[in-house]
PDB file of C-alpha atoms and ligand atoms in Angstrom:
ATOM      1  CA  MET A   1      78.856 124.677  98.346  1.00 92.00           C
ATOM      2  CA  SER A   2      79.851 121.169  99.456  1.00 92.00           C
ATOM      3  CA  PHE A   3      80.024 117.946  97.498  1.00 94.00           C
ATOM      4  CA  THR A   4      80.698 114.397  98.632  1.00 94.00           C
ATOM      5  CA  ASN A   5      80.674 111.243  96.518  1.00 93.00           C
ATOM      6  CA  GLN A   6      81.033 107.660  97.678  1.00 93.00           C
ATOM      7  CA  ILE A   7      83.648 105.959  95.471  1.00 95.00           C
ATOM      8  CA  GLN A   8      84.623 102.313  95.414  1.00 97.00           C
ATOM      9  CA  ALA A   9      87.553 100.316  94.067  1.00 98.00           C
ATOM     10  CA  VAL A  10      86.897  99.156  90.484  1.00 98.00           C
ATOM     11  CA  ALA A  11      90.064  97.061  90.584  1.00 98.00           C
ATOM     12  CA  TYR A  12      93.192  96.265  92.609  1.00 98.00           C
ATOM     13  CA  CYS A  13      96.763  96.521  91.424  1.00 98.00           C
ATOM     14  CA  ARG A  14      99.102  93.529  91.768  1.00 98.00           C
ATOM     15  CA  THR A  15     102.723  94.690  91.699  1.00 98.00           C
ATOM     16  CA  PRO A  16     106.178  93.433  92.768  1.00 98.00           C
ATOM     17  CA  TYR A  17     106.276  96.198  95.424  1.00 98.00           C
ATOM     18  CA  LYS A  18     105.372  94.755  98.829  1.00 97.00           C
ATOM     19  CA  GLN A  19     106.455  97.791 100.862  1.00 97.00           C
ATOM     20  CA  LYS A  20     106.526 101.525 100.088  1.00 97.00           C
ATOM     21  CA  PHE A  21     110.294 101.893 100.562  1.00 96.00           C
ATOM     22  CA  GLY A  22     111.900 101.372  97.177  1.00 96.00           C
ATOM     23  CA  ILE A  23     108.878 102.060  94.968  1.00 97.00           C
ATOM     24  CA  PRO A  24     109.927 104.572  92.260  1.00 97.00           C
ATOM     25  CA  ARG A  25     108.672 108.130  92.847  1.00 95.00           C
ATOM     26  CA  GLN A  26     106.833 108.212  89.538  1.00 96.00           C
ATOM     27  CA  PRO A  27     105.706 105.688  86.899  1.00 97.00           C
ATOM     28  CA  GLY A  28     107.866 104.785  83.924  1.00 96.00           C
ATOM     29  CA  LEU A  29     111.137 104.979  85.898  1.00 97.00           C
ATOM     30  CA  VAL A  30     111.413 101.176  86.251  1.00 97.00           C
ATOM     31  CA  SER A  31     109.912  99.585  83.132  1.00 97.00           C
ATOM     32  CA  ALA A  32     110.920  96.090  84.322  1.00 97.00           C
ATOM     33  CA  ALA A  33     108.214  96.249  87.023  1.00 98.00           C
ATOM     34  CA  ARG A  34     105.474  93.970  85.677  1.00 97.00           C
ATOM     35  CA  GLY A  35     102.037  93.504  87.238  1.00 98.00           C
ATOM     36  CA  PHE A  36      98.302  93.405  86.763  1.00 98.00           C
ATOM     37  CA  VAL A  37      95.182  95.461  87.348  1.00 98.00           C
ATOM     38  CA  GLU A  38      92.563  92.918  88.492  1.00 98.00           C
ATOM     39  CA  LEU A  39      89.027  94.219  88.018  1.00 98.00           C
ATOM     40  CA  ALA A  40      86.769  93.821  91.061  1.00 98.00           C
ATOM     41  CA  PRO A  41      83.072  92.780  91.033  1.00 96.00           C
ATOM     42  CA  PRO A  42      80.761  94.085  89.579  1.00 96.00           C
ATOM     43  CA  PHE A  43      83.210  95.719  87.128  1.00 97.00           C
ATOM     44  CA  ASN A  44      84.993  92.456  86.264  1.00 96.00           C
ATOM     45  CA  GLN A  45      83.018  91.949  83.037  1.00 95.00           C
ATOM     46  CA  ILE A  46      85.007  91.910  79.809  1.00 96.00           C
ATOM     47  CA  ASP A  47      82.585  94.484  78.339  1.00 96.00           C
ATOM     48  CA  THR A  48      83.912  97.170  80.721  1.00 97.00           C
ATOM     49  CA  VAL A  49      87.299  97.014  78.972  1.00 98.00           C
ATOM     50  CA  ARG A  50      86.072  96.299  75.433  1.00 98.00           C
ATOM     51  CA  GLY A  51      88.391  98.229  73.047  1.00 98.00           C
ATOM     52  CA  LEU A  52      90.983  99.080  75.702  1.00 98.00           C
ATOM     53  CA  GLU A  53      93.586  96.915  73.921  1.00 98.00           C
ATOM     54  CA  GLN A  54      93.760  99.623  71.195  1.00 98.00           C
ATOM     55  CA  TYR A  55      95.722 101.827  73.590  1.00 98.00           C
ATOM     56  CA  SER A  56      99.374 101.333  74.550  1.00 98.00           C
ATOM     57  CA  HIS A  57      99.103 103.154  77.875  1.00 98.00           C
ATOM     58  CA  LEU A  58      96.529 103.676  80.614  1.00 98.00           C
ATOM     59  CA  TRP A  59      95.884 106.241  83.325  1.00 98.00           C
ATOM     60  CA  LEU A  60      95.293 104.578  86.675  1.00 98.00           C
ATOM     61  CA  LEU A  61      93.530 106.696  89.311  1.00 98.00           C
ATOM     62  CA  PHE A  62      94.025 105.091  92.688  1.00 98.00           C
ATOM     63  CA  CYS A  63      94.012 105.612  96.448  1.00 98.00           C
ATOM     64  CA  PHE A  64      97.176 105.921  98.519  1.00 98.00           C
ATOM     65  CA  HIS A  65      95.414 103.474 100.811  1.00 98.00           C
ATOM     66  CA  GLU A  66      98.346 102.979 103.168  1.00 97.00           C
ATOM     67  CA  ASN A  67      98.545 106.716 103.885  1.00 97.00           C
ATOM     68  CA  LEU A  68      94.859 107.606 104.254  1.00 96.00           C
ATOM     69  CA  ALA A  69      94.886 107.259 108.047  1.00 96.00           C
ATOM     70  CA  GLN A  70      97.571 109.976 108.367  1.00 96.00           C
ATOM     71  CA  GLY A  71      95.336 112.553 106.640  1.00 95.00           C
ATOM     72  CA  TRP A  72      96.810 115.567 104.832  1.00 97.00           C
ATOM     73  CA  LYS A  73      98.480 118.920 105.494  1.00 96.00           C
ATOM     74  CA  THR A  74      98.275 122.228 103.622  1.00 97.00           C
ATOM     75  CA  THR A  75     101.992 122.135 102.826  1.00 97.00           C
ATOM     76  CA  VAL A  76     104.426 119.248 102.347  1.00 95.00           C
ATOM     77  CA  ARG A  77     108.224 118.897 102.104  1.00 91.00           C
ATOM     78  CA  PRO A  78     108.896 117.257  98.680  1.00 88.00           C
ATOM     79  CA  PRO A  79     111.763 114.708  98.938  1.00 83.00           C
ATOM     80  CA  ARG A  80     113.097 116.129  95.662  1.00 81.00           C
ATOM     81  CA  LEU A  81     113.888 119.398  97.541  1.00 81.00           C
ATOM     82  CA  GLY A  82     115.789 117.461 100.202  1.00 80.00           C
ATOM     83  CA  GLY A  83     112.903 117.768 102.656  1.00 79.00           C
ATOM     84  CA  ASN A  84     113.873 121.386 103.452  1.00 83.00           C
ATOM     85  CA  GLU A  85     111.413 123.466 101.446  1.00 90.00           C
ATOM     86  CA  LYS A  86     107.620 123.494 101.896  1.00 95.00           C
ATOM     87  CA  LEU A  87     105.192 123.568  98.972  1.00 96.00           C
ATOM     88  CA  GLY A  88     101.409 123.482  98.885  1.00 97.00           C
ATOM     89  CA  VAL A  89     100.072 119.928  98.776  1.00 97.00           C
ATOM     90  CA  PHE A  90      98.450 120.656  95.369  1.00 98.00           C
ATOM     91  CA  ALA A  91     101.825 121.814  94.009  1.00 96.00           C
ATOM     92  CA  THR A  92     103.274 118.336  94.610  1.00 96.00           C
ATOM     93  CA  ARG A  93     102.637 114.663  93.956  1.00 96.00           C
ATOM     94  CA  SER A  94     102.582 114.018  97.695  1.00 95.00           C
ATOM     95  CA  THR A  95     101.027 110.765  98.851  1.00 96.00           C
ATOM     96  CA  PHE A  96      99.219 112.558 101.717  1.00 97.00           C
ATOM     97  CA  ARG A  97      96.330 114.332  99.950  1.00 97.00           C
ATOM     98  CA  PRO A  98      92.771 115.522 100.851  1.00 96.00           C
ATOM     99  CA  ASN A  99      91.117 112.668  98.944  1.00 95.00           C
ATOM    100  CA  GLY A 100      94.210 110.443  98.835  1.00 97.00           C
ATOM    101  CA  ILE A 101      94.038 110.131  95.053  1.00 98.00           C
ATOM    102  CA  GLY A 102      97.053 109.203  92.935  1.00 98.00           C
ATOM    103  CA  GLN A 103      97.379 109.044  89.163  1.00 98.00           C
ATOM    104  CA  SER A 104      99.888 107.060  87.161  1.00 98.00           C
ATOM    105  CA  VAL A 105     100.341 106.321  83.496  1.00 98.00           C
ATOM    106  CA  VAL A 106     101.355 102.697  82.867  1.00 98.00           C
ATOM    107  CA  LYS A 107     102.120 100.596  79.787  1.00 98.00           C
ATOM    108  CA  LEU A 108      99.381  98.127  78.778  1.00 98.00           C
ATOM    109  CA  HIS A 109     100.673  94.747  77.580  1.00 98.00           C
ATOM    110  CA  GLY A 110      97.389  92.861  77.273  1.00 98.00           C
ATOM    111  CA  VAL A 111      93.802  92.323  78.397  1.00 98.00           C
ATOM    112  CA  HIS A 112      93.104  88.833  79.806  1.00 97.00           C
ATOM    113  CA  SER A 113      89.748  87.333  80.721  1.00 95.00           C
ATOM    114  CA  ASP A 114      89.232  83.828  82.068  1.00 90.00           C
ATOM    115  CA  ASN A 115      86.581  82.325  84.369  1.00 84.00           C
ATOM    116  CA  GLY A 116      85.291  85.602  85.758  1.00 85.00           C
ATOM    117  CA  LYS A 117      88.713  87.211  86.170  1.00 94.00           C
ATOM    118  CA  VAL A 118      89.488  90.249  84.010  1.00 98.00           C
ATOM    119  CA  ARG A 119      93.104  91.358  84.273  1.00 98.00           C
ATOM    120  CA  LEU A 120      95.069  94.106  82.532  1.00 98.00           C
ATOM    121  CA  GLU A 121      98.752  93.247  82.187  1.00 98.00           C
ATOM    122  CA  ILE A 122     100.815  96.388  82.848  1.00 98.00           C
ATOM    123  CA  SER A 123     104.378  97.580  83.507  1.00 98.00           C
ATOM    124  CA  GLY A 124     106.234 100.612  84.845  1.00 98.00           C
ATOM    125  CA  MET A 125     103.845 101.278  87.738  1.00 98.00           C
ATOM    126  CA  ASP A 126     104.773 103.126  90.985  1.00 98.00           C
ATOM    127  CA  LEU A 127     102.074 101.428  93.083  1.00 98.00           C
ATOM    128  CA  LEU A 128     102.192  99.287  96.227  1.00 98.00           C
ATOM    129  CA  ASP A 129     100.868  95.743  95.774  1.00 98.00           C
ATOM    130  CA  GLY A 130      97.124  95.709  96.560  1.00 98.00           C
ATOM    131  CA  THR A 131      96.541  99.403  95.790  1.00 98.00           C
ATOM    132  CA  PRO A 132      92.821 100.073  95.156  1.00 98.00           C
ATOM    133  CA  ILE A 133      92.155 101.482  91.684  1.00 98.00           C
ATOM    134  CA  VAL A 134      89.216 103.915  91.495  1.00 98.00           C
ATOM    135  CA  ASP A 135      89.275 104.546  87.728  1.00 98.00           C
ATOM    136  CA  ILE A 136      90.997 103.352  84.569  1.00 98.00           C
ATOM    137  CA  LYS A 137      91.264 105.576  81.461  1.00 98.00           C
ATOM    138  CA  PRO A 138      93.056 105.256  78.138  1.00 98.00           C
ATOM    139  CA  TYR A 139      96.090 107.531  77.706  1.00 98.00           C
ATOM    140  CA  ILE A 140      95.439 109.848  74.755  1.00 98.00           C
ATOM    141  CA  PRO A 141      98.768 111.214  73.424  1.00 98.00           C
ATOM    142  CA  PHE A 142      97.377 114.166  71.436  1.00 97.00           C
ATOM    143  CA  SER A 143      95.893 115.686  74.601  1.00 97.00           C
ATOM    144  CA  ASP A 144      97.807 114.068  77.492  1.00 97.00           C
ATOM    145  CA  SER A 145     101.390 114.744  76.380  1.00 97.00           C
ATOM    146  CA  ILE A 146     102.192 118.470  76.276  1.00 95.00           C
ATOM    147  CA  GLU A 147     105.684 119.022  74.891  1.00 94.00           C
ATOM    148  CA  GLU A 148     106.047 122.652  76.024  1.00 94.00           C
ATOM    149  CA  ALA A 149     104.713 122.022  79.568  1.00 95.00           C
ATOM    150  CA  ALA A 150     106.757 123.485  82.491  1.00 94.00           C
ATOM    151  CA  GLY A 151     107.860 120.824  85.008  1.00 91.00           C
ATOM    152  CA  GLY A 152     108.246 123.003  88.111  1.00 91.00           C
ATOM    153  CA  ILE A 153     110.383 121.210  90.723  1.00 88.00           C
ATOM    154  CA  ALA A 154     110.275 117.972  88.701  1.00 87.00           C
ATOM    155  CA  GLN A 155     112.314 118.898  85.640  1.00 85.00           C
ATOM    156  CA  GLU A 156     113.900 115.497  84.997  1.00 85.00           C
ATOM    157  CA  ALA A 157     114.113 111.898  86.160  1.00 84.00           C
ATOM    158  CA  PRO A 158     116.399 111.229  89.161  1.00 85.00           C
ATOM    159  CA  VAL A 159     120.153 110.711  88.554  1.00 87.00           C
ATOM    160  CA  LEU A 160     120.798 106.947  88.594  1.00 94.00           C
ATOM    161  CA  ALA A 161     123.243 105.214  90.943  1.00 94.00           C
ATOM    162  CA  ARG A 162     125.506 102.372  89.731  1.00 96.00           C
ATOM    163  CA  VAL A 163     124.281  98.960  90.977  1.00 98.00           C
ATOM    164  CA  THR A 164     126.462  95.832  91.296  1.00 98.00           C
ATOM    165  CA  PHE A 165     125.944  92.394  92.882  1.00 98.00           C
ATOM    166  CA  CYS A 166     128.513  90.767  95.182  1.00 98.00           C
ATOM    167  CA  GLN A 167     129.424  87.220  94.136  1.00 98.00           C
ATOM    168  CA  ALA A 168     127.024  85.509  96.568  1.00 98.00           C
ATOM    169  CA  ALA A 169     124.132  87.771  95.528  1.00 98.00           C
ATOM    170  CA  GLN A 170     124.934  87.133  91.854  1.00 98.00           C
ATOM    171  CA  GLN A 171     124.657  83.373  92.450  1.00 98.00           C
ATOM    172  CA  GLN A 172     121.358  83.798  94.332  1.00 98.00           C
ATOM    173  CA  LEU A 173     120.062  86.005  91.498  1.00 98.00           C
ATOM    174  CA  GLU A 174     120.902  83.340  88.920  1.00 97.00           C
ATOM    175  CA  LEU A 175     118.968  80.767  90.950  1.00 97.00           C
ATOM    176  CA  TYR A 176     115.848  82.952  91.321  1.00 97.00           C
ATOM    177  CA  GLN A 177     115.961  83.932  87.650  1.00 96.00           C
ATOM    178  CA  LYS A 178     115.318  80.281  86.739  1.00 95.00           C
ATOM    179  CA  SER A 179     111.790  80.622  88.192  1.00 95.00           C
ATOM    180  CA  ASP A 180     108.874  82.213  86.246  1.00 94.00           C
ATOM    181  CA  ASN A 181     107.763  83.900  89.482  1.00 95.00           C
ATOM    182  CA  TYR A 182     110.248  86.741  89.123  1.00 96.00           C
ATOM    183  CA  PRO A 183     109.955  88.218  85.618  1.00 94.00           C
ATOM    184  CA  ARG A 184     112.929  90.476  84.680  1.00 96.00           C
ATOM    185  CA  LEU A 185     114.247  90.203  88.275  1.00 98.00           C
ATOM    186  CA  ALA A 186     117.772  91.536  87.620  1.00 98.00           C
ATOM    187  CA  GLU A 187     116.471  94.558  85.663  1.00 98.00           C
ATOM    188  CA  LEU A 188     113.866  95.182  88.376  1.00 98.00           C
ATOM    189  CA  ILE A 189     116.435  95.121  91.206  1.00 98.00           C
ATOM    190  CA  ILE A 190     118.856  97.333  89.256  1.00 98.00           C
ATOM    191  CA  GLY A 191     116.059  99.709  88.188  1.00 98.00           C
ATOM    192  CA  VAL A 192     114.718 100.110  91.733  1.00 98.00           C
ATOM    193  CA  LEU A 193     118.086 100.493  93.473  1.00 97.00           C
ATOM    194  CA  ALA A 194     119.481 102.830  90.792  1.00 97.00           C
ATOM    195  CA  GLN A 195     116.843 105.339  91.995  1.00 94.00           C
ATOM    196  CA  ASP A 196     118.664 105.248  95.383  1.00 93.00           C
ATOM    197  CA  PRO A 197     115.507 104.902  97.533  1.00 93.00           C
ATOM    198  CA  ARG A 198     117.163 106.423 100.612  1.00 91.00           C
ATOM    199  CA  PRO A 199     115.994 109.849 101.882  1.00 85.00           C
ATOM    200  CA  ALA A 200     117.119 112.769  99.686  1.00 79.00           C
ATOM    201  CA  TYR A 201     119.622 114.141 102.237  1.00 76.00           C
ATOM    202  CA  LYS A 202     121.601 110.849 101.957  1.00 79.00           C
ATOM    203  CA  LYS A 203     121.663 110.830  98.138  1.00 77.00           C
ATOM    204  CA  ALA A 204     124.877 109.683  96.522  1.00 68.00           C
ATOM    205  CA  LYS A 205     126.700 109.583  99.894  1.00 79.00           C
ATOM    206  CA  ALA A 206     128.319 106.327 101.095  1.00 82.00           C
ATOM    207  CA  ASP A 207     126.438 104.889 104.054  1.00 88.00           C
ATOM    208  CA  PRO A 208     127.402 102.059 106.467  1.00 88.00           C
ATOM    209  CA  LYS A 209     123.731 101.121 106.992  1.00 94.00           C
ATOM    210  CA  LEU A 210     122.364  97.873 105.542  1.00 96.00           C
ATOM    211  CA  TYR A 211     119.141  98.519 103.588  1.00 97.00           C
ATOM    212  CA  GLN A 212     116.440  96.141 102.379  1.00 97.00           C
ATOM    213  CA  VAL A 213     113.735  96.430  99.718  1.00 98.00           C
ATOM    214  CA  ALA A 214     110.939  93.880  99.320  1.00 98.00           C
ATOM    215  CA  LEU A 215     110.315  92.781  95.710  1.00 98.00           C
ATOM    216  CA  TYR A 216     107.860  89.943  95.035  1.00 97.00           C
ATOM    217  CA  ASP A 217     108.404  87.565  97.992  1.00 97.00           C
ATOM    218  CA  LEU A 218     112.111  88.390  98.255  1.00 98.00           C
ATOM    219  CA  ASP A 219     114.111  90.708 100.511  1.00 98.00           C
ATOM    220  CA  ILE A 220     116.961  92.376  98.646  1.00 98.00           C
ATOM    221  CA  LEU A 221     119.707  93.548 101.006  1.00 98.00           C
ATOM    222  CA  TRP A 222     122.114  96.275  99.884  1.00 97.00           C
ATOM    223  CA  LYS A 223     124.547  99.006 100.919  1.00 96.00           C
ATOM    224  CA  MET A 224     125.544 102.347  99.376  1.00 94.00           C
ATOM    225  CA  LEU A 225     129.334 102.276  98.898  1.00 94.00           C
ATOM    226  CA  ALA A 226     131.552 105.134  97.712  1.00 91.00           C
ATOM    227  CA  ASP A 227     131.157 104.136  94.040  1.00 91.00           C
ATOM    228  CA  GLY A 228     127.538 102.970  94.007  1.00 94.00           C
ATOM    229  CA  ILE A 229     125.100 100.432  95.415  1.00 96.00           C
ATOM    230  CA  GLU A 230     126.157  96.836  96.083  1.00 97.00           C
ATOM    231  CA  VAL A 231     123.535  94.104  96.421  1.00 98.00           C
ATOM    232  CA  LEU A 232     124.653  91.765  99.206  1.00 98.00           C
ATOM    233  CA  GLU A 233     121.901  89.181  99.441  1.00 98.00           C
ATOM    234  CA  LEU A 234     118.591  87.998  97.985  1.00 98.00           C
ATOM    235  CA  ARG A 235     116.499  85.904 100.414  1.00 97.00           C
ATOM    236  CA  PRO A 236     112.889  84.867 100.940  1.00 97.00           C
ATOM    237  CA  SER A 237     110.986  87.665 102.751  1.00 95.00           C
ATOM    238  CA  GLN A 238     111.094  87.245 106.522  1.00 82.00           C
TER     239      GLN A 238
HETATM  240  N1  SAM B   1     102.326 108.832  90.121  1.00 92.05           N
HETATM  241  C1  SAM B   1     101.450 108.993  91.290  1.00 92.05           C
HETATM  242  C2  SAM B   1     100.958 110.430  91.391  1.00 92.05           C
HETATM  243  O1  SAM B   1     101.661 111.298  90.877  1.00 92.05           O
HETATM  244  O2  SAM B   1      99.910 110.627  91.972  1.00 92.05           O
HETATM  245  C3  SAM B   1     102.162 108.591  92.555  1.00 92.05           C
HETATM  246  C4  SAM B   1     103.349 109.453  92.921  1.00 92.05           C
HETATM  247  S1  SAM B   1     103.854 109.143  94.561  1.00 92.05           S
HETATM  248  C5  SAM B   1     105.169 110.213  94.857  1.00 92.05           C
HETATM  249  C6  SAM B   1     104.646 107.565  94.346  1.00 92.05           C
HETATM  250  C7  SAM B   1     104.834 106.934  95.697  1.00 92.05           C
HETATM  251  O3  SAM B   1     103.587 106.596  96.283  1.00 92.05           O
HETATM  252  C8  SAM B   1     105.580 105.617  95.671  1.00 92.05           C
HETATM  253  O4  SAM B   1     106.991 105.859  95.652  1.00 92.05           O
HETATM  254  C9  SAM B   1     105.135 104.963  96.982  1.00 92.05           C
HETATM  255  O5  SAM B   1     106.031 105.301  98.035  1.00 92.05           O
HETATM  256  C10 SAM B   1     103.776 105.592  97.270  1.00 92.05           C
HETATM  257  N2  SAM B   1     102.662 104.657  97.137  1.00 92.05           N
HETATM  258  C11 SAM B   1     102.390 103.857  96.085  1.00 92.05           C
HETATM  259  N3  SAM B   1     101.254 103.139  96.319  1.00 92.05           N
HETATM  260  C12 SAM B   1     100.797 103.528  97.549  1.00 92.05           C
HETATM  261  C13 SAM B   1      99.680 103.168  98.359  1.00 92.05           C
HETATM  262  N4  SAM B   1      98.776 102.267  97.942  1.00 92.05           N
HETATM  263  N5  SAM B   1      99.533 103.777  99.565  1.00 92.05           N
HETATM  264  C14 SAM B   1     100.431 104.703  99.984  1.00 92.05           C
HETATM  265  N6  SAM B   1     101.529 105.092  99.277  1.00 92.05           N
HETATM  266  C15 SAM B   1     101.703 104.500  98.072  1.00 92.05           C
END
């Protein structure tokens, strides 16, 4: 038996995450990440989302579009296991999957419609800016949240690293925070870096390397010191 189905993007996600490095591994880990789901023609009619505002959260089904070209493998090495152990691709949330489909639950802050644009204001996403959305569904607590469910290798959220700003970075932060273009910027930087985006085998170890994450149109430069992460500079993306 074989089945194929042509699917198309019903929307695109606009998020602060301009590169994959630094995006949280799952939704809800960085609630300060604010963005939008912009419906694409012909779905961008307000009737398609009529009543959606009654829900506080949404499921977004999307495509890991930046990874599709690399295809998929039967087994993957989940970062959570330090990259040493192999599990079946369907036993993980790997981004390299047979149909490249991801699913994330996000908080819905509002439904906006003006001159042909229909946008859902969301937060807490784990999606790259521009990610194609293939379906949007309301989150239904009585059936979607299962208290007694077993979490396998993903028992709890990652341990958070301490994040500080050197004096120069603190001054740059205060400047950028004056602009409306960077909502909740300090919380976003701290939330993202506290996840320690480096590969699992480096977790919690001091590291002389200078790292950079891209948030909005800014590059955030940082180092992992013995007692946590220090932000060294915020600058316009190169
Ligand atoms: N919550 C989703 C799921 O379980 O299907 C995604 C989990 S996956 C581990 C989250 C990671 O996907 C992010 O940290 C980011 O590196 C990657 N990612 C997000 N958007 C992507 C995109 N459009 N293309 C490729 N990778 C993406």
